[in-house]
Amino acid sequence: MHIHWYPGHMAKAQRMIRGQLDLIDVVIELVDARIPLSSANPVIAELIETKPRVVALNKSDLAEPARTAEWLNYFRNRGLTAVTLDAASGKGTKELTGRVEQEANEKIAKLVAKGIKARAVRAMILGIPNVGKSSLINRLLGTATAKTGDRPGVTRGQQWIKVGKNLELLDTPGVLWPKMDDQEVAFKLAVTGAIKDDIFDMEKVILKLLGVLRESYSDRLVERYKLTQQLPEDTVELLAAIGAKRGCLRSGGVIDYEKAGRIVLTDFRTGKLGQFTLDRPEQMVTSEANPVPTNDNMSLV
């Protein structure tokens, strides 16, 4: 299965990034703490080459704390600086900026040694769409200078933004890879909102999500939707049970599956079903050995 979502502005973004790299001291890569593997665009690593990088696990408030700790250890054990972040509330931003400045210390010191006046650290923010780049900038500035949105693809151009005396940020559009052959990655990007809702099969994604929740988080479904402890094994029946409890009914008492599915998806994305981490560090090891595992059992589009 190939999800083709690579609009022209993304190809342009890659060219812009390459053209600005010589000006950059440190790259900040934002990933979704719920899916650090699936939201880590391999194209970004290729683009930045040997530039110092700080990995920021954003939306950490929506992820399972124990799993987030595992991911921090994973990145740090591989020589990468990694921090947790909740750009929406501002938690973790101070540590992030401190780490970015630390990563640039060596380069700034070399400039000073050459007789060049010390300057602010220049950092570039990269990440896939809807991972929270503009929200982070707004939080750092304490204002809504950078445009934000609740859908992928809001940011289109580049902008330099001064943050205090010691840091300058270059915002860039979200960069998603041209195609995704891994159905699990496609599912996780879709369910967390990184892919526009109108380009994948919403029904299949929601039913798959219900399968995951039933398997590993059944207690949350029972509590949130006031269901019986013995959940239906069939995900369509499970969705019908949720719809009935939430009053998602059409004329004649027929279940409105689309409305019920939207409720589940929204509850998942906003944390009303609790904290979730869908990626595990051990998957990253498998991914490194086999970068593009495929699974053609379910097509999302």
Short mmCIF file of C-alpha atoms in Angstrom, two decimals:
data_model
loop_
_atom_site.label_atom_id
_atom_site.label_comp_id
_atom_site.label_asym_id
_atom_site.label_seq_id
_atom_site.Cartn_x
_atom_site.Cartn_y
_atom_site.Cartn_z
CA MET A 1 0.00 0.00 0.00
CA HIS A 2 1.31 3.45 -0.86
CA ILE A 3 -0.16 6.58 0.67
CA HIS A 4 0.73 9.30 -1.80
CA TRP A 5 0.77 12.58 0.05
CA TYR A 6 3.71 14.62 -1.08
CA PRO A 7 2.40 17.99 -2.24
CA GLY A 8 4.68 20.43 -3.98
CA HIS A 9 5.33 22.51 -0.88
CA MET A 10 7.01 19.52 0.77
CA ALA A 11 9.46 19.02 -2.09
CA LYS A 12 10.12 22.76 -1.93
CA ALA A 13 10.66 22.50 1.84
CA GLN A 14 13.45 19.98 1.34
CA ARG A 15 15.22 22.32 -1.07
CA MET A 16 14.82 25.19 1.38
CA ILE A 17 16.22 23.12 4.22
CA ARG A 18 19.28 22.11 2.23
CA GLY A 19 19.83 25.72 1.24
CA GLN A 20 19.81 26.92 4.86
CA LEU A 21 21.86 24.20 6.54
CA ASP A 22 25.12 26.14 6.32
CA LEU A 23 23.55 28.83 8.53
CA ILE A 24 22.37 26.36 11.17
CA ASP A 25 24.18 25.30 14.34
CA VAL A 26 21.69 22.79 15.73
CA VAL A 27 18.66 20.95 14.39
CA ILE A 28 15.63 20.41 16.63
CA GLU A 29 13.67 17.37 15.48
CA LEU A 30 10.18 17.18 16.91
CA VAL A 31 8.58 13.75 17.12
CA ASP A 32 5.27 12.69 18.59
CA ALA A 33 5.95 11.05 21.98
CA ARG A 34 3.11 8.61 21.29
CA ILE A 35 4.85 7.39 18.12
CA PRO A 36 8.55 8.38 18.27
CA LEU A 37 9.49 5.79 15.66
CA SER A 38 6.61 6.32 13.25
CA SER A 39 6.87 10.12 13.40
CA ALA A 40 10.66 10.19 12.98
CA ASN A 41 11.03 11.02 9.30
CA PRO A 42 14.08 9.20 7.87
CA VAL A 43 14.43 11.95 5.27
CA ILE A 44 15.32 14.40 8.04
CA ALA A 45 18.37 12.40 9.11
CA GLU A 46 19.55 12.36 5.50
CA LEU A 47 18.99 16.09 5.10
CA ILE A 48 20.85 17.28 8.19
CA GLU A 49 23.79 14.85 7.83
CA THR A 50 26.28 15.57 10.66
CA LYS A 51 24.59 18.59 12.20
CA PRO A 52 24.09 18.38 15.98
CA ARG A 53 20.53 17.29 16.68
CA VAL A 54 18.19 17.50 19.66
CA VAL A 55 15.23 15.13 19.59
CA ALA A 56 12.18 16.57 21.35
CA LEU A 57 9.39 14.14 22.22
CA ASN A 58 6.42 16.46 21.95
CA LYS A 59 2.87 15.83 23.19
CA SER A 60 4.43 13.88 26.05
CA ASP A 61 1.33 14.62 28.13
CA LEU A 62 -0.57 12.23 25.83
CA ALA A 63 2.05 9.45 26.01
CA GLU A 64 2.64 6.79 28.67
CA PRO A 65 5.36 8.11 31.03
CA ALA A 66 7.12 4.77 31.42
CA ARG A 67 7.33 4.31 27.65
CA THR A 68 8.58 7.87 27.21
CA ALA A 69 11.39 7.12 29.66
CA GLU A 70 12.31 4.10 27.55
CA TRP A 71 12.48 6.26 24.43
CA LEU A 72 14.64 8.86 26.15
CA ASN A 73 17.07 6.11 27.10
CA TYR A 74 16.99 4.75 23.57
CA PHE A 75 17.99 8.06 21.98
CA ARG A 76 20.54 8.92 24.65
CA ASN A 77 22.18 5.51 24.42
CA ARG A 78 22.79 6.28 20.75
CA GLY A 79 24.53 9.55 21.46
CA LEU A 80 21.57 11.83 20.76
CA THR A 81 20.33 14.55 23.05
CA ALA A 82 16.66 13.91 23.80
CA VAL A 83 14.10 15.77 25.91
CA THR A 84 10.39 15.52 26.65
CA LEU A 85 8.12 18.36 25.70
CA ASP A 86 4.54 19.54 25.88
CA ALA A 87 4.50 22.56 23.62
CA ALA A 88 0.84 23.25 24.36
CA SER A 89 1.50 23.93 28.06
CA GLY A 90 5.15 24.91 27.79
CA LYS A 91 6.43 22.06 29.94
CA GLY A 92 9.96 21.13 28.90
CA THR A 93 10.67 24.20 26.75
CA LYS A 94 13.30 25.57 29.12
CA GLU A 95 15.21 22.29 29.09
CA LEU A 96 14.94 22.15 25.30
CA THR A 97 16.43 25.59 24.74
CA GLY A 98 19.17 24.85 27.26
CA ARG A 99 20.10 21.64 25.48
CA VAL A 100 20.11 23.36 22.10
CA GLU A 101 22.50 26.02 23.39
CA GLN A 102 24.75 23.34 24.88
CA GLU A 103 24.91 21.51 21.57
CA ALA A 104 26.12 24.70 19.87
CA ASN A 105 28.70 25.63 22.50
CA GLU A 106 31.59 24.02 20.63
CA LYS A 107 30.84 25.79 17.38
CA ILE A 108 30.31 29.18 19.04
CA ALA A 109 33.57 28.73 20.97
CA LYS A 110 35.45 28.06 17.72
CA LEU A 111 34.03 31.23 16.19
CA VAL A 112 35.16 33.26 19.21
CA ALA A 113 38.61 31.66 19.00
CA LYS A 114 38.85 32.95 15.45
CA GLY A 115 38.11 36.45 16.63
CA ILE A 116 34.46 36.40 15.57
CA LYS A 117 32.04 37.99 18.00
CA ALA A 118 29.83 35.51 19.82
CA ARG A 119 26.32 35.40 18.36
CA ALA A 120 23.01 33.76 19.12
CA VAL A 121 22.67 30.04 18.46
CA ARG A 122 20.86 29.33 15.20
CA ALA A 123 18.55 26.35 15.28
CA MET A 124 16.24 24.80 12.71
CA ILE A 125 13.00 23.10 13.75
CA LEU A 126 12.09 20.04 11.69
CA GLY A 127 9.36 17.45 11.93
CA ILE A 128 6.47 15.85 10.13
CA PRO A 129 3.22 17.81 9.76
CA ASN A 130 1.07 18.42 12.81
CA VAL A 131 3.75 17.44 15.31
CA GLY A 132 3.65 20.82 17.04
CA LYS A 133 6.36 23.03 15.51
CA SER A 134 4.32 26.24 15.40
CA SER A 135 2.88 25.59 18.85
CA LEU A 136 6.43 25.28 20.19
CA ILE A 137 7.49 28.57 18.63
CA ASN A 138 4.41 30.32 19.98
CA ARG A 139 5.13 28.96 23.43
CA LEU A 140 8.75 30.10 23.32
CA LEU A 141 7.70 33.57 22.21
CA GLY A 142 4.67 33.79 24.46
CA THR A 143 2.67 35.03 21.50
CA ALA A 144 0.86 33.77 18.43
CA THR A 145 3.38 35.10 15.91
CA ALA A 146 3.74 31.76 14.16
CA LYS A 147 0.56 30.45 12.59
CA THR A 148 -0.87 27.31 14.17
CA GLY A 149 -3.61 24.91 13.24
CA ASP A 150 -5.23 21.62 14.18
CA ARG A 151 -4.58 20.03 10.84
CA PRO A 152 -1.43 19.00 8.94
CA GLY A 153 0.12 21.38 6.48
CA VAL A 154 -0.55 24.80 8.04
CA THR A 155 3.00 26.17 7.86
CA ARG A 156 4.08 26.87 4.28
CA GLY A 157 7.10 29.18 4.37
CA GLN A 158 10.17 29.80 6.50
CA GLN A 159 10.60 32.40 9.18
CA TRP A 160 13.46 33.37 11.50
CA ILE A 161 12.31 34.03 15.03
CA LYS A 162 14.38 35.50 17.87
CA VAL A 163 13.95 33.76 21.23
CA GLY A 164 15.65 35.72 23.97
CA LYS A 165 19.26 36.84 23.54
CA ASN A 166 20.87 33.49 22.81
CA LEU A 167 18.66 31.67 20.34
CA GLU A 168 17.30 32.20 16.84
CA LEU A 169 14.87 29.67 15.39
CA LEU A 170 14.15 28.87 11.77
CA ASP A 171 10.72 27.34 11.34
CA THR A 172 10.07 25.15 8.30
CA PRO A 173 7.03 23.40 6.82
CA GLY A 174 6.33 19.84 7.92
CA VAL A 175 8.15 17.24 5.87
CA LEU A 176 6.55 13.86 5.27
CA TRP A 177 8.25 11.16 3.22
CA PRO A 178 6.93 10.59 -0.32
CA LYS A 179 5.39 7.19 0.33
CA MET A 180 4.82 4.86 3.26
CA ASP A 181 5.03 1.13 2.63
CA ASP A 182 4.62 0.11 6.27
CA GLN A 183 0.93 -0.23 7.09
CA GLU A 184 1.57 0.05 10.82
CA VAL A 185 3.36 3.37 10.35
CA ALA A 186 0.55 4.62 8.11
CA PHE A 187 -2.02 3.63 10.72
CA LYS A 188 -0.20 5.35 13.57
CA LEU A 189 0.29 8.55 11.59
CA ALA A 190 -3.38 8.53 10.61
CA VAL A 191 -4.74 7.84 14.08
CA THR A 192 -2.63 10.58 15.71
CA GLY A 193 -3.58 13.16 13.07
CA ALA A 194 -0.31 13.51 11.14
CA ILE A 195 -2.06 12.54 7.91
CA LYS A 196 -5.09 14.49 6.71
CA ASP A 197 -8.28 12.65 7.58
CA ASP A 198 -9.65 12.91 4.07
CA ILE A 199 -6.93 10.84 2.40
CA PHE A 200 -7.29 7.55 4.28
CA ASP A 201 -10.09 5.12 4.96
CA MET A 202 -11.44 6.48 8.23
CA GLU A 203 -13.58 3.42 8.96
CA LYS A 204 -10.66 1.00 8.66
CA VAL A 205 -8.41 3.16 10.81
CA ILE A 206 -11.02 3.46 13.57
CA LEU A 207 -11.79 -0.25 13.56
CA LYS A 208 -8.08 -1.03 13.77
CA LEU A 209 -7.73 1.44 16.63
CA LEU A 210 -10.58 -0.27 18.46
CA GLY A 211 -8.82 -3.59 17.97
CA VAL A 212 -5.66 -2.19 19.56
CA LEU A 213 -7.61 -0.66 22.43
CA ARG A 214 -9.61 -3.82 23.04
CA GLU A 215 -6.47 -5.94 23.09
CA SER A 216 -4.34 -3.80 25.39
CA TYR A 217 -6.53 -1.14 26.99
CA SER A 218 -9.96 -2.72 27.36
CA ASP A 219 -10.44 -1.23 30.82
CA ARG A 220 -10.29 2.26 29.37
CA LEU A 221 -13.01 1.48 26.85
CA VAL A 222 -15.18 0.04 29.61
CA GLU A 223 -14.70 3.09 31.82
CA ARG A 224 -15.01 5.78 29.15
CA TYR A 225 -18.08 4.40 27.40
CA LYS A 226 -19.72 2.58 30.33
CA LEU A 227 -19.53 -0.80 28.59
CA THR A 228 -19.76 -4.28 30.06
CA GLN A 229 -16.53 -5.98 31.07
CA GLN A 230 -16.97 -8.60 28.36
CA LEU A 231 -16.31 -6.52 25.24
CA PRO A 232 -17.41 -7.84 21.81
CA GLU A 233 -14.53 -9.43 19.94
CA ASP A 234 -15.79 -8.06 16.64
CA THR A 235 -14.71 -4.42 16.34
CA VAL A 236 -17.81 -3.47 14.36
CA GLU A 237 -19.97 -4.79 17.20
CA LEU A 238 -17.75 -2.94 19.67
CA LEU A 239 -18.22 0.30 17.76
CA ALA A 240 -21.98 -0.32 17.71
CA ALA A 241 -21.97 -0.76 21.49
CA ILE A 242 -20.12 2.52 21.92
CA GLY A 243 -22.49 4.25 19.52
CA ALA A 244 -25.51 2.98 21.42
CA LYS A 245 -24.09 4.23 24.73
CA ARG A 246 -23.32 7.64 23.25
CA GLY A 247 -26.67 8.03 21.52
CA CYS A 248 -25.23 7.86 18.01
CA LEU A 249 -28.51 6.82 16.44
CA ARG A 250 -30.20 7.61 13.18
CA SER A 251 -33.92 7.41 12.49
CA GLY A 252 -35.28 3.99 13.31
CA GLY A 253 -32.67 3.41 16.01
CA VAL A 254 -29.92 2.55 13.49
CA ILE A 255 -26.38 3.08 14.78
CA ASP A 256 -24.54 6.00 13.21
CA TYR A 257 -21.16 4.31 12.86
CA GLU A 258 -19.46 7.35 11.41
CA LYS A 259 -20.44 9.55 14.34
CA ALA A 260 -19.49 6.87 16.86
CA GLY A 261 -16.13 6.39 15.17
CA ARG A 262 -15.42 10.10 15.25
CA ILE A 263 -16.09 10.15 18.97
CA VAL A 264 -13.59 7.34 19.58
CA LEU A 265 -10.94 8.94 17.37
CA THR A 266 -11.34 12.34 19.00
CA ASP A 267 -11.23 10.83 22.49
CA PHE A 268 -8.02 9.03 21.57
CA ARG A 269 -6.34 12.07 20.06
CA THR A 270 -7.25 14.42 22.90
CA GLY A 271 -6.27 12.09 25.74
CA LYS A 272 -9.79 11.47 27.01
CA LEU A 273 -9.11 7.74 26.71
CA GLY A 274 -5.88 8.12 28.65
CA GLN A 275 -2.20 8.14 27.71
CA PHE A 276 -0.95 5.91 24.91
CA THR A 277 2.38 5.02 23.35
CA LEU A 278 1.95 2.97 20.19
CA ASP A 279 5.67 2.61 19.37
CA ARG A 280 8.21 0.63 21.35
CA PRO A 281 12.02 1.11 21.30
CA GLU A 282 12.51 -2.52 20.28
CA GLN A 283 10.65 -1.70 17.07
CA MET A 284 13.31 0.87 16.26
CA VAL A 285 15.96 -1.84 16.38
CA THR A 286 13.93 -3.88 13.89
CA SER A 287 13.44 -0.79 11.74
CA GLU A 288 17.17 -0.11 11.66
CA ALA A 289 17.79 -3.63 10.40
CA ASN A 290 14.90 -3.49 7.91
CA PRO A 291 14.00 0.16 7.27
CA VAL A 292 10.81 -0.45 5.28
CA PRO A 293 8.94 -3.53 6.53
CA THR A 294 5.79 -4.10 4.52
CA ASN A 295 2.36 -5.46 5.33
CA ASP A 296 -0.26 -5.58 2.62
CA ASN A 297 -3.08 -7.04 4.70
CA MET A 298 -4.87 -3.73 5.17
CA SER A 299 -5.09 -0.81 2.80
CA LEU A 300 -5.91 2.51 4.41
CA VAL A 301 -6.68 4.25 1.14
#
